Coordinates of C-alpha atoms and ligand atoms in Angstrom, one line a residue:
X235 CA 137.4 105.4 84.2
X236 CA 134.2 104.9 82.2
X237 CA 134.4 101.2 83.9
X238 CA 134.2 103.0 87.1
X239 CA 131.8 105.8 86.4
X240 CA 129.6 102.3 85.1
X241 CA 130.5 99.9 88.6
X242 CA 129.7 103.5 90.7
X243 CA 126.2 103.9 88.9
X244 CA 125.5 101.0 89.6
X245 CA 126.6 100.9 93.2
X246 CA 124.2 103.8 93.1
X247 CA 121.2 102.5 91.8
X248 CA 121.3 99.6 93.6
X249 CA 121.3 101.5 97.6
X250 CA 118.1 103.3 96.2
X251 CA 116.3 100.1 95.2
X252 CA 117.3 98.3 97.5
X253 CA 116.5 101.1 100.3
X254 CA 112.6 100.5 99.7
X255 CA 112.9 104.2 97.0
X256 CA 110.4 103.6 93.5
X257 CA 111.7 105.4 91.2
X258 CA 115.1 107.0 89.6
X259 CA 116.0 109.1 87.1
X260 CA 119.7 110.9 85.8
X261 CA 118.6 114.5 84.1
X262 CA 121.5 117.2 82.2
X263 CA 121.2 120.4 83.9
X264 CA 122.4 121.5 80.7
X265 CA 119.0 121.6 79.8
X266 CA 117.2 122.6 82.6
X267 CA 116.2 125.8 84.1
X268 CA 118.6 126.8 86.7
X269 CA 118.6 131.3 86.9
X270 CA 115.7 130.5 90.3
X271 CA 117.8 128.6 91.9
X272 CA 118.9 129.0 95.2
X273 CA 122.1 128.2 95.6
X274 CA 124.9 129.8 95.1
X275 CA 126.1 129.6 91.3
X276 CA 129.8 129.0 91.8
X277 CA 128.0 126.2 94.1
X278 CA 125.8 125.3 91.2
X279 CA 128.0 125.3 88.4
X280 CA 129.9 122.4 90.4
X281 CA 127.2 119.9 89.2
X282 CA 126.0 118.8 85.8
X283 CA 124.1 116.4 86.5
X284 CA 121.2 115.6 89.1
X285 CA 119.7 112.8 90.4
X286 CA 116.2 112.5 90.8
X287 CA 114.8 110.1 93.5
X288 CA 110.7 109.0 94.4
X289 CA 109.5 107.4 96.9
X290 CA 105.6 106.1 96.8
X291 CA 103.3 106.7 98.9
X292 CA 101.9 104.2 101.6
X293 CA 98.1 103.2 99.7
X294 CA 96.3 102.7 102.5
X295 CA 97.8 106.5 104.6
X296 CA 96.3 107.8 101.5
X297 CA 92.6 105.7 101.6
X298 CA 91.4 108.2 104.9
X299 CA 92.1 111.5 103.0
X300 CA 88.9 112.6 101.9
X301 CA 88.8 116.7 102.0
X302 CA 91.8 117.4 104.4
X303 CA 94.6 116.4 105.8
X304 CA 95.1 113.8 108.2
X305 CA 97.2 112.9 111.6
X306 CA 98.5 109.7 110.0
X307 CA 99.6 111.2 106.4
X308 CA 101.6 114.5 108.6
X309 CA 103.3 111.5 110.1
X310 CA 103.7 109.8 106.8
X311 CA 104.6 113.0 104.8
X312 CA 107.5 114.0 107.5
X313 CA 108.7 109.4 107.9
X314 CA 108.9 109.9 103.6
X315 CA 110.9 112.9 104.2
X316 CA 113.0 112.0 106.9
X317 CA 114.1 108.2 104.6
X318 CA 114.0 111.1 101.2
X319 CA 116.7 112.8 103.2
X320 CA 118.9 110.3 104.5
X321 CA 119.0 108.4 101.2
X322 CA 119.5 110.9 99.4
X323 CA 123.0 111.7 102.2
X324 CA 123.8 107.8 101.6
X325 CA 124.1 108.5 97.6
X326 CA 126.4 111.5 97.8
X327 CA 128.7 110.0 100.6
X328 CA 128.9 107.0 98.4
X329 CA 129.9 109.1 95.3
X330 CA 132.0 111.5 96.9
X331 CA 134.6 108.6 98.8
X332 CA 134.4 107.9 94.7
X333 CA 136.4 111.0 94.1
X334 CA 133.3 112.7 93.2
X335 CA 131.2 115.4 94.3
X336 CA 127.3 115.3 95.7
X337 CA 125.3 117.2 97.9
X338 CA 122.1 116.1 98.8
X339 CA 119.0 118.7 98.5
X340 CA 116.5 118.5 101.6
X341 CA 113.2 116.6 100.5
X342 CA 111.3 119.8 101.5
X343 CA 113.4 122.5 103.4
X344 CA 111.8 125.9 103.0
X345 CA 114.9 128.6 101.8
X346 CA 112.4 131.8 101.1
X347 CA 109.7 131.7 103.1
X348 CA 108.5 134.7 102.0
X349 CA 107.9 133.2 98.5
X350 CA 107.5 129.6 99.3
X351 CA 110.9 128.8 97.8
X352 CA 113.5 126.0 97.9
X353 CA 116.9 125.4 96.9
X354 CA 116.0 124.3 93.6
X355 CA 112.2 122.0 92.3
X356 CA 112.0 118.4 92.8
X357 CA 109.8 118.2 90.0
X358 CA 111.8 120.3 87.3
X359 CA 114.6 117.5 88.5
X360 CA 112.3 115.4 88.5
X361 CA 110.7 115.4 84.8
X362 CA 114.1 115.3 83.4
X363 CA 115.5 112.8 84.4
X364 CA 112.2 111.3 83.2
X365 CA 110.3 110.2 86.0
X366 CA 106.8 111.8 85.2
X367 CA 105.1 114.9 83.5
X368 CA 103.8 118.1 85.9
X369 CA 100.2 117.1 85.2
X370 CA 97.4 119.2 86.3
X371 CA 97.3 119.3 89.9
X372 CA 100.6 121.4 89.3
X373 CA 102.4 118.7 91.0
X374 CA 104.6 115.3 89.5
X375 CA 103.1 113.0 88.1
X376 CA 104.2 109.1 87.6
X377 CA 103.0 106.7 84.2
X378 CA 103.5 104.0 87.9
X379 CA 102.3 105.7 90.7
X380 CA 100.6 109.0 89.5
X381 CA 101.1 111.7 92.2
X382 CA 101.1 109.7 95.2
X383 CA 105.1 110.5 95.6
X384 CA 107.8 112.2 97.2
X385 CA 111.0 113.7 95.6
X386 CA 114.3 113.9 96.2
X387 CA 117.5 115.6 94.3
X388 CA 121.6 114.5 94.3
X389 CA 123.5 117.3 92.2
X390 CA 127.0 115.6 91.1
X391 CA 129.8 116.7 89.2
X392 CA 130.0 112.0 88.6
X393 CA 129.5 111.9 84.6
X394 CA 126.7 109.3 84.3
X395 CA 123.9 108.8 81.6
X396 CA 121.3 111.2 81.3
X397 CA 117.8 109.2 81.4
X398 CA 115.7 109.1 78.6
X399 CA 112.6 111.3 77.9
X400 CA 109.4 109.8 78.6
X401 CA 107.2 111.3 76.0
X402 CA 107.4 107.9 73.6
X403 CA 106.3 105.7 77.1
X404 CA 103.9 108.2 77.7
X405 CA 102.1 108.8 74.4
X406 CA 101.7 105.1 74.9
X407 CA 98.6 105.3 77.0
X408 CA 95.3 107.1 75.8
X409 CA 96.5 110.8 74.3
X410 CA 100.2 110.8 76.5
X411 CA 99.6 113.3 79.6
X412 CA 96.6 114.1 81.8
X413 CA 95.0 113.4 78.5
X414 CA 91.3 112.9 79.7
X415 CA 91.2 112.2 83.0
X416 CA 89.8 115.0 85.4
X417 CA 89.8 113.0 88.7
X418 CA 92.0 115.8 91.0
X419 CA 89.8 119.0 89.1
X420 CA 86.9 117.2 91.2
X421 CA 87.9 116.9 94.4
X422 CA 90.2 120.1 94.9
X423 CA 88.7 121.5 98.0
X424 CA 90.0 124.8 97.1
X425 CA 89.1 125.0 92.9
X426 CA 92.6 125.8 92.7
X427 CA 93.0 123.0 89.3
X428 CA 92.1 123.9 86.1
X429 CA 92.0 122.3 82.6
X430 CA 95.0 123.9 81.3
X431 CA 98.2 122.8 84.2
X432 CA 99.0 127.0 83.0
X433 CA 96.0 128.3 85.1
X434 CA 96.8 126.3 88.2
X435 CA 95.9 128.4 91.3
X436 CA 98.6 128.9 93.2
X437 CA 97.4 131.5 95.5
X438 CA 93.6 130.0 96.2
X439 CA 95.8 126.3 97.1
X440 CA 98.0 128.1 99.1
X441 CA 95.6 129.8 100.8
X442 CA 93.3 126.0 101.5
X443 CA 96.1 124.8 103.3
X444 CA 96.9 128.1 105.4
X445 CA 92.9 128.1 106.4
X446 CA 93.7 123.6 106.5
X447 CA 97.3 124.9 109.6
X448 CA 95.1 127.2 110.5
X449 CA 91.9 124.6 112.0
X450 CA 95.2 122.3 113.2
X451 CA 94.9 119.4 111.2
X452 CA 98.5 119.7 110.5
X453 CA 101.8 121.9 112.3
X454 CA 102.4 122.7 108.1
X455 CA 101.0 123.4 104.7
X456 CA 99.8 120.1 103.1
X457 CA 96.7 118.8 101.6
X458 CA 97.0 115.7 100.4
X459 CA 93.7 115.2 98.5
X460 CA 95.0 116.1 94.7
X461 CA 97.2 113.0 95.5
X462 CA 95.4 110.9 96.2
X463 CA 93.1 111.1 93.2
X464 CA 96.0 110.8 91.1
X465 CA 96.5 107.5 89.6
X466 CA 99.3 107.1 86.9
X467 CA 98.9 104.7 85.3
X468 CA 95.9 102.5 86.8
X469 CA 93.5 105.3 86.0
X470 CA 93.8 103.6 82.2
X471 CA 94.0 100.8 82.5
Ligands
B12_733 C1 107.2 125.2 98.8 C2 106.9 124.1 98.7 C3 105.3 124.3 98.6 C4 104.3 125.7 98.9 C5 104.0 126.4 97.4 C6 104.5 125.5 96.6 C7 105.5 126.0 95.5 N1 106.7 127.1 95.4 O1 105.9 126.2 94.3 C8 102.9 124.9 99.2 C9 102.8 125.4 100.7 C10 101.9 125.9 98.5 C11 102.6 123.2 98.4 C12 102.0 122.6 98.6 C13 102.2 121.0 98.1 N2 103.1 120.1 98.3 CO1 104.9 121.7 98.0 N3 107.1 121.7 98.1 C14 107.4 123.0 98.3 C15 108.6 123.0 98.2 C16 108.9 122.4 99.6 C17 110.1 123.8 97.5 C18 109.6 124.6 95.9 C19 109.5 124.9 95.6 O2 110.9 125.9 95.8 N4 110.0 125.5 94.7 C20 110.4 126.1 93.6 C21 109.9 127.0 91.7 C22 110.6 128.6 91.4 O3 109.5 125.6 91.1 P1 108.4 124.6 90.8 O4 108.0 124.5 91.9 O5 109.3 124.3 90.2 O6 108.1 125.7 90.1 C23 106.9 126.4 90.3 C24 106.3 127.7 90.7 O7 107.1 128.7 91.4 C25 104.3 128.1 90.5 N5 104.4 129.3 91.1 C26 104.1 130.1 90.3 N6 104.2 131.3 91.4 C27 103.9 131.3 91.9 C28 102.3 131.7 93.1 C29 102.9 131.0 94.3 C30 102.0 132.1 95.5 C31 103.1 129.4 94.9 C32 102.6 129.0 95.9 C33 103.8 129.6 93.8 C34 103.8 129.6 91.8 O8 104.9 127.7 89.5 C35 106.0 126.6 88.4 C36 105.1 125.8 88.1 O9 104.3 124.6 88.5 C37 108.9 121.5 97.1 C38 110.6 120.0 97.9 C39 111.6 120.9 96.1 N7 112.6 121.4 96.9 O10 110.8 120.9 95.1 C40 107.8 120.3 97.8 C41 106.8 119.5 97.2 C42 107.1 120.7 95.1 N8 105.4 119.5 97.5 C43 104.8 118.8 97.2 C44 104.2 118.5 98.0 C45 103.4 116.5 97.2 C46 103.1 119.2 97.3 C47 101.5 119.0 98.2 C48 100.8 118.3 97.7 C49 101.2 119.0 99.7 C50 101.1 117.8 100.5 N9 102.1 117.4 101.3 O11 100.4 117.0 100.6 C51 101.0 120.0 98.1 C52 100.6 120.5 96.8 C53 100.1 121.7 95.2 C54 99.8 121.7 93.9 N10 98.8 121.3 93.6 O12 101.0 122.1 93.7 C55 106.1 117.7 96.5 C56 105.5 117.5 94.9 C57 105.9 116.0 94.5 C58 105.2 115.2 93.5 N11 104.6 114.2 93.2 O13 105.1 116.4 92.2 C59 107.4 118.2 96.6 C60 108.4 118.6 95.9 C61 108.1 117.7 97.9 C62 109.0 116.3 97.6 N12 109.7 116.3 98.3 O14 107.9 115.5 97.5 N13 103.9 122.9 98.3
SF4_734 S1 97.3 120.5 97.0 FE1 95.0 120.7 98.2 S2 93.8 122.3 97.7 FE2 96.0 122.6 96.8 S3 95.2 122.0 94.4 FE3 96.0 119.6 96.0 S4 93.9 119.4 96.4 FE4 93.5 121.6 96.1
SF4_735 S1 94.5 113.2 88.7 FE1 94.6 113.1 86.8 S2 94.7 115.2 85.5 FE2 95.0 115.5 87.5 S3 97.3 115.4 87.6 FE3 96.2 113.1 87.6 S4 96.6 112.7 85.3 FE4 96.0 114.7 85.0

């Protein structure tokens, strides 16, 4: 039984990396706050594990961003969402073929527009799966690529070992987490990013994104400025 599960996990990992995704991790949901997930509780109860996948954004596309989103970034944003949704569907169907259950969660679909909430938080799952930490910019920051990634999640009942927490890896360099980096604070056009990540001003950020949308930079609420600034381990090497 264990051998069959391990073989399936290794097939899933191959699908993920062969497709061009960049990071992969597994979270045990028993330790994750899920009471605010917008999923039917009976459905959610079926799944003990979550697979978290990250795809790196193009450095060249980000290069063009100065203080607002660009047309290239908007297209890239949609393309990466599409890529992640396709990949999550493939992973889920591979798991289902082997007799387990798996639910791909959309990369960027809003369920509750008033409160700007999706089915679940990909950031929270990715943090638990050891991919990175929540940075001053309120985003999931990875040592490898900073915040220059997009995320997707697949919930499953396939019993798989969770990936270890990132903390030892983070502590290896310069005090860990954001430490003495303040790059995103310097560039945020809304002054929404503060010294303490808990003080991140969600409303100021959201107002700025609405303004960008009204100006016609994109038909969706995107920005990219604090994403471009956040380069991960590279900033300290
Ligand atoms: C809705 C949404 C938004 C909304 C509001 C965000 C929100 N609710 O937190 C808006 C339009 C403002 C937004 C902005 C951005 N987003 Co957005 N967004 C989402 C989406 C679709 C759902 C988020 C969600 O439901 N969260 C549920 C809550 C409960 O969980 P949480 O996010 O962990 O919890 C936070 C909120 O509750 C927040 N909060 C607390 N009080 C308040 C009050 C208000 C008014 C708001 C808005 C938030 C808020 O604090 C919690 C801790 O951070 C996710 C995809 C997903 N399914 O995760 C992408 C996602 C979070 N966004 C992403 C990105 C990249 C962005 C932008 C950079 C835009 C862009 N693409 O250029 C900015 C970044 C803003 C920032 N610095 O945080 C990425 C993050 C990748 C990463 N590296 O972390 C995600 C994961 C999409 C993806 N598939 O990769 N986003
Ligand atoms: S998305 Fe833009 S406005 Fe919001 S925190 Fe990042 S840089 Fe600031
Ligand atoms: S740019 Fe620096 S301070 Fe901001 S989130 Fe990234 S690592 Fe943290």
